[in-house]
Amino acid sequence: MEIFTDLNKNPNLSLALGFFDGVHLGHRAVIKSAVEFAHKNGNKSAVITFSDHPCCYFWGVCPKYILTRKQREKKIEELGVDYLYELDFESIAGLTAQEYLKDILVNHFTPLSISTGWNHNFGSKKTGNVKFLHDNSKKYGYEYFEMCPEKLNKDIISSTTIRKLLSNGEIGKANLMLGYNFQVDGVVVKGNQIGRTIGFKTANIVYPPELIELPYGVYSVGTNYGKGIANFGMRPTINGSFAVLEVHILDFDNDIYGKEITVNFNKMIRTEKKFSSLDALKEQIKKDIYLINA
């Protein structure tokens, strides 16, 4: 997949439009629509998105993301997309819906198809929407595909809902909506090495500041090195001064300082708490590990 941060002439594409934070099941349906149309018609597909969420421009504050930009790029690539355009939202924010469709999408990509979610909107004052794209499809010669909302039971799957679930520690339900486990990627850094003194060596990761923050607590996780148990929080038992993600990988004793690690969250076991001593903490960790193996 080729990634562009600026517009160029790239005609006869099947386009998927959206910000796609999380690349959840609803987003995947939109992107797959464009990819499948391209495969059937012998052309190529592209996702048109933005480097930062439009809220960053309108409100001056960016939301906490479900995926880092690098993670989002990887998830989109896995769906078979040929081109990813991560545009600067500010450069097009003042365009009307007609200007965005004609001068950006049609002029640069001559789309054979356009796919969006059911609630997609664009253009100044959000005047562009699914009806607008339907109404202009014959004029500009593209097929338009509006994807219905994906649901988990009766709940519509959305990035907003997933962020709320993650913030509440409802990892299992969030994972079902995502279609994969919420994950944190990072480089293993040296900590204070107290874990090894109580028999639970940990891989420490700086939690990406742009990601939605999970509740401080203990989690069942999987990693690219094996199954594990993780604590995310302030480490009150040792009077920690900043939040750290610490992962104890079961039955693993290799030195992975400086190595990349991916931590996939399965479920929250308990909230973080301060123990009276390191021995008390050690006994609790044993119980936590028993729970994830039960």
PDB file of N, CA and C in Angstrom, residues 17 50 54 57-58 89 92-101 104-105 120-129 132-133:
ATOM      1  N   LEU A  17     -14.330   6.696   2.010  1.00  0.00           N
ATOM      2  CA  LEU A  17     -14.171   7.988   2.687  1.00  0.00           C
ATOM      3  C   LEU A  17     -14.499   7.864   4.168  1.00  0.00           C
ATOM      4  N   PHE A  50      -7.748  11.666   6.897  1.00  0.00           N
ATOM      5  CA  PHE A  50      -7.000  12.833   7.361  1.00  0.00           C
ATOM      6  C   PHE A  50      -5.943  12.420   8.376  1.00  0.00           C
ATOM      7  N   PRO A  54     -10.924  15.681  12.379  1.00  0.00           N
ATOM      8  CA  PRO A  54     -11.446  17.036  12.150  1.00  0.00           C
ATOM      9  C   PRO A  54     -11.711  17.830  13.429  1.00  0.00           C
ATOM     10  N   TYR A  57      -9.228  20.454  14.366  1.00  0.00           N
ATOM     11  CA  TYR A  57      -9.336  21.743  13.688  1.00  0.00           C
ATOM     12  C   TYR A  57     -10.483  22.573  14.254  1.00  0.00           C
ATOM     13  N   PHE A  58     -11.639  21.927  14.422  1.00  0.00           N
ATOM     14  CA  PHE A  58     -12.826  22.681  14.835  1.00  0.00           C
ATOM     15  C   PHE A  58     -12.780  23.114  16.298  1.00  0.00           C
ATOM     16  N   PHE A  89      -6.544  18.156   7.158  1.00  0.00           N
ATOM     17  CA  PHE A  89      -7.940  18.588   7.145  1.00  0.00           C
ATOM     18  C   PHE A  89      -8.066  20.094   6.967  1.00  0.00           C
ATOM     19  N   ILE A  92      -8.643  21.623   3.479  1.00  0.00           N
ATOM     20  CA  ILE A  92      -9.909  21.470   2.744  1.00  0.00           C
ATOM     21  C   ILE A  92     -11.118  21.867   3.585  1.00  0.00           C
ATOM     22  N   ALA A  93     -10.876  22.319   4.819  1.00  0.00           N
ATOM     23  CA  ALA A  93     -11.976  22.566   5.761  1.00  0.00           C
ATOM     24  C   ALA A  93     -12.970  23.600   5.263  1.00  0.00           C
ATOM     25  N   GLY A  94     -12.515  24.580   4.471  1.00  0.00           N
ATOM     26  CA  GLY A  94     -13.412  25.641   4.021  1.00  0.00           C
ATOM     27  C   GLY A  94     -14.186  25.327   2.766  1.00  0.00           C
ATOM     28  N   LEU A  95     -13.961  24.160   2.163  1.00  0.00           N
ATOM     29  CA  LEU A  95     -14.640  23.813   0.915  1.00  0.00           C
ATOM     30  C   LEU A  95     -16.103  23.456   1.151  1.00  0.00           C
ATOM     31  N   THR A  96     -16.950  23.840   0.217  1.00  0.00           N
ATOM     32  CA  THR A  96     -18.332  23.382   0.255  1.00  0.00           C
ATOM     33  C   THR A  96     -18.362  21.914  -0.149  1.00  0.00           C
ATOM     34  N   ALA A  97     -19.490  21.274   0.067  1.00  0.00           N
ATOM     35  CA  ALA A  97     -19.630  19.875  -0.325  1.00  0.00           C
ATOM     36  C   ALA A  97     -19.401  19.705  -1.827  1.00  0.00           C
ATOM     37  N   GLN A  98     -19.943  20.622  -2.623  1.00  0.00           N
ATOM     38  CA  GLN A  98     -19.776  20.540  -4.078  1.00  0.00           C
ATOM     39  C   GLN A  98     -18.314  20.718  -4.472  1.00  0.00           C
ATOM     40  N   GLU A  99     -17.631  21.647  -3.830  1.00  0.00           N
ATOM     41  CA  GLU A  99     -16.215  21.874  -4.137  1.00  0.00           C
ATOM     42  C   GLU A  99     -15.367  20.668  -3.754  1.00  0.00           C
ATOM     43  N   TYR A 100     -15.671  20.075  -2.618  1.00  0.00           N
ATOM     44  CA  TYR A 100     -14.898  18.903  -2.193  1.00  0.00           C
ATOM     45  C   TYR A 100     -15.110  17.732  -3.147  1.00  0.00           C
ATOM     46  N   LEU A 101     -16.351  17.489  -3.522  1.00  0.00           N
ATOM     47  CA  LEU A 101     -16.645  16.382  -4.433  1.00  0.00           C
ATOM     48  C   LEU A 101     -16.015  16.614  -5.802  1.00  0.00           C
ATOM     49  N   ILE A 104     -11.822  18.034  -5.447  1.00  0.00           N
ATOM     50  CA  ILE A 104     -10.890  17.115  -4.783  1.00  0.00           C
ATOM     51  C   ILE A 104     -11.089  15.682  -5.279  1.00  0.00           C
ATOM     52  N   LEU A 105     -12.260  15.129  -5.056  1.00  0.00           N
ATOM     53  CA  LEU A 105     -12.463  13.717  -5.359  1.00  0.00           C
ATOM     54  C   LEU A 105     -12.508  13.444  -6.862  1.00  0.00           C
ATOM     55  N   HIS A 120     -22.026   9.410   7.063  1.00  0.00           N
ATOM     56  CA  HIS A 120     -20.892  10.211   6.599  1.00  0.00           C
ATOM     57  C   HIS A 120     -21.353  11.605   6.172  1.00  0.00           C
ATOM     58  N   ASN A 121     -20.581  12.617   6.563  1.00  0.00           N
ATOM     59  CA  ASN A 121     -20.847  13.968   6.070  1.00  0.00           C
ATOM     60  C   ASN A 121     -19.533  14.693   5.831  1.00  0.00           C
ATOM     61  N   PHE A 122     -19.601  15.757   5.031  1.00  0.00           N
ATOM     62  CA  PHE A 122     -18.400  16.475   4.635  1.00  0.00           C
ATOM     63  C   PHE A 122     -18.805  17.852   4.117  1.00  0.00           C
ATOM     64  N   GLY A 123     -17.774  18.682   3.849  1.00  0.00           N
ATOM     65  CA  GLY A 123     -18.046  20.022   3.348  1.00  0.00           C
ATOM     66  C   GLY A 123     -18.363  20.981   4.484  1.00  0.00           C
ATOM     67  N   SER A 124     -18.217  22.275   4.222  1.00  0.00           N
ATOM     68  CA  SER A 124     -18.488  23.276   5.247  1.00  0.00           C
ATOM     69  C   SER A 124     -19.931  23.154   5.728  1.00  0.00           C
ATOM     70  N   LYS A 125     -20.091  23.248   7.026  1.00  0.00           N
ATOM     71  CA  LYS A 125     -21.397  23.115   7.689  1.00  0.00           C
ATOM     72  C   LYS A 125     -22.032  21.738   7.458  1.00  0.00           C
ATOM     73  N   LYS A 126     -21.183  20.762   7.084  1.00  0.00           N
ATOM     74  CA  LYS A 126     -21.620  19.368   6.897  1.00  0.00           C
ATOM     75  C   LYS A 126     -22.782  19.242   5.911  1.00  0.00           C
ATOM     76  N   THR A 127     -22.700  20.013   4.841  1.00  0.00           N
ATOM     77  CA  THR A 127     -23.780  19.989   3.851  1.00  0.00           C
ATOM     78  C   THR A 127     -23.698  18.771   2.924  1.00  0.00           C
ATOM     79  N   GLY A 128     -22.536  18.145   2.883  1.00  0.00           N
ATOM     80  CA  GLY A 128     -22.404  16.913   2.101  1.00  0.00           C
ATOM     81  C   GLY A 128     -22.742  15.710   2.960  1.00  0.00           C
ATOM     82  N   ASN A 129     -23.554  14.813   2.409  1.00  0.00           N
ATOM     83  CA  ASN A 129     -23.947  13.618   3.156  1.00  0.00           C
ATOM     84  C   ASN A 129     -24.242  12.492   2.179  1.00  0.00           C
ATOM     85  N   PHE A 132     -26.417  13.500  -0.744  1.00  0.00           N
ATOM     86  CA  PHE A 132     -25.654  14.324  -1.691  1.00  0.00           C
ATOM     87  C   PHE A 132     -24.807  13.436  -2.610  1.00  0.00           C
ATOM     88  N   LEU A 133     -24.177  12.433  -2.056  1.00  0.00           N
ATOM     89  CA  LEU A 133     -23.353  11.528  -2.866  1.00  0.00           C
ATOM     90  C   LEU A 133     -24.217  10.680  -3.790  1.00  0.00           C
TER      91      LEU A 133
END
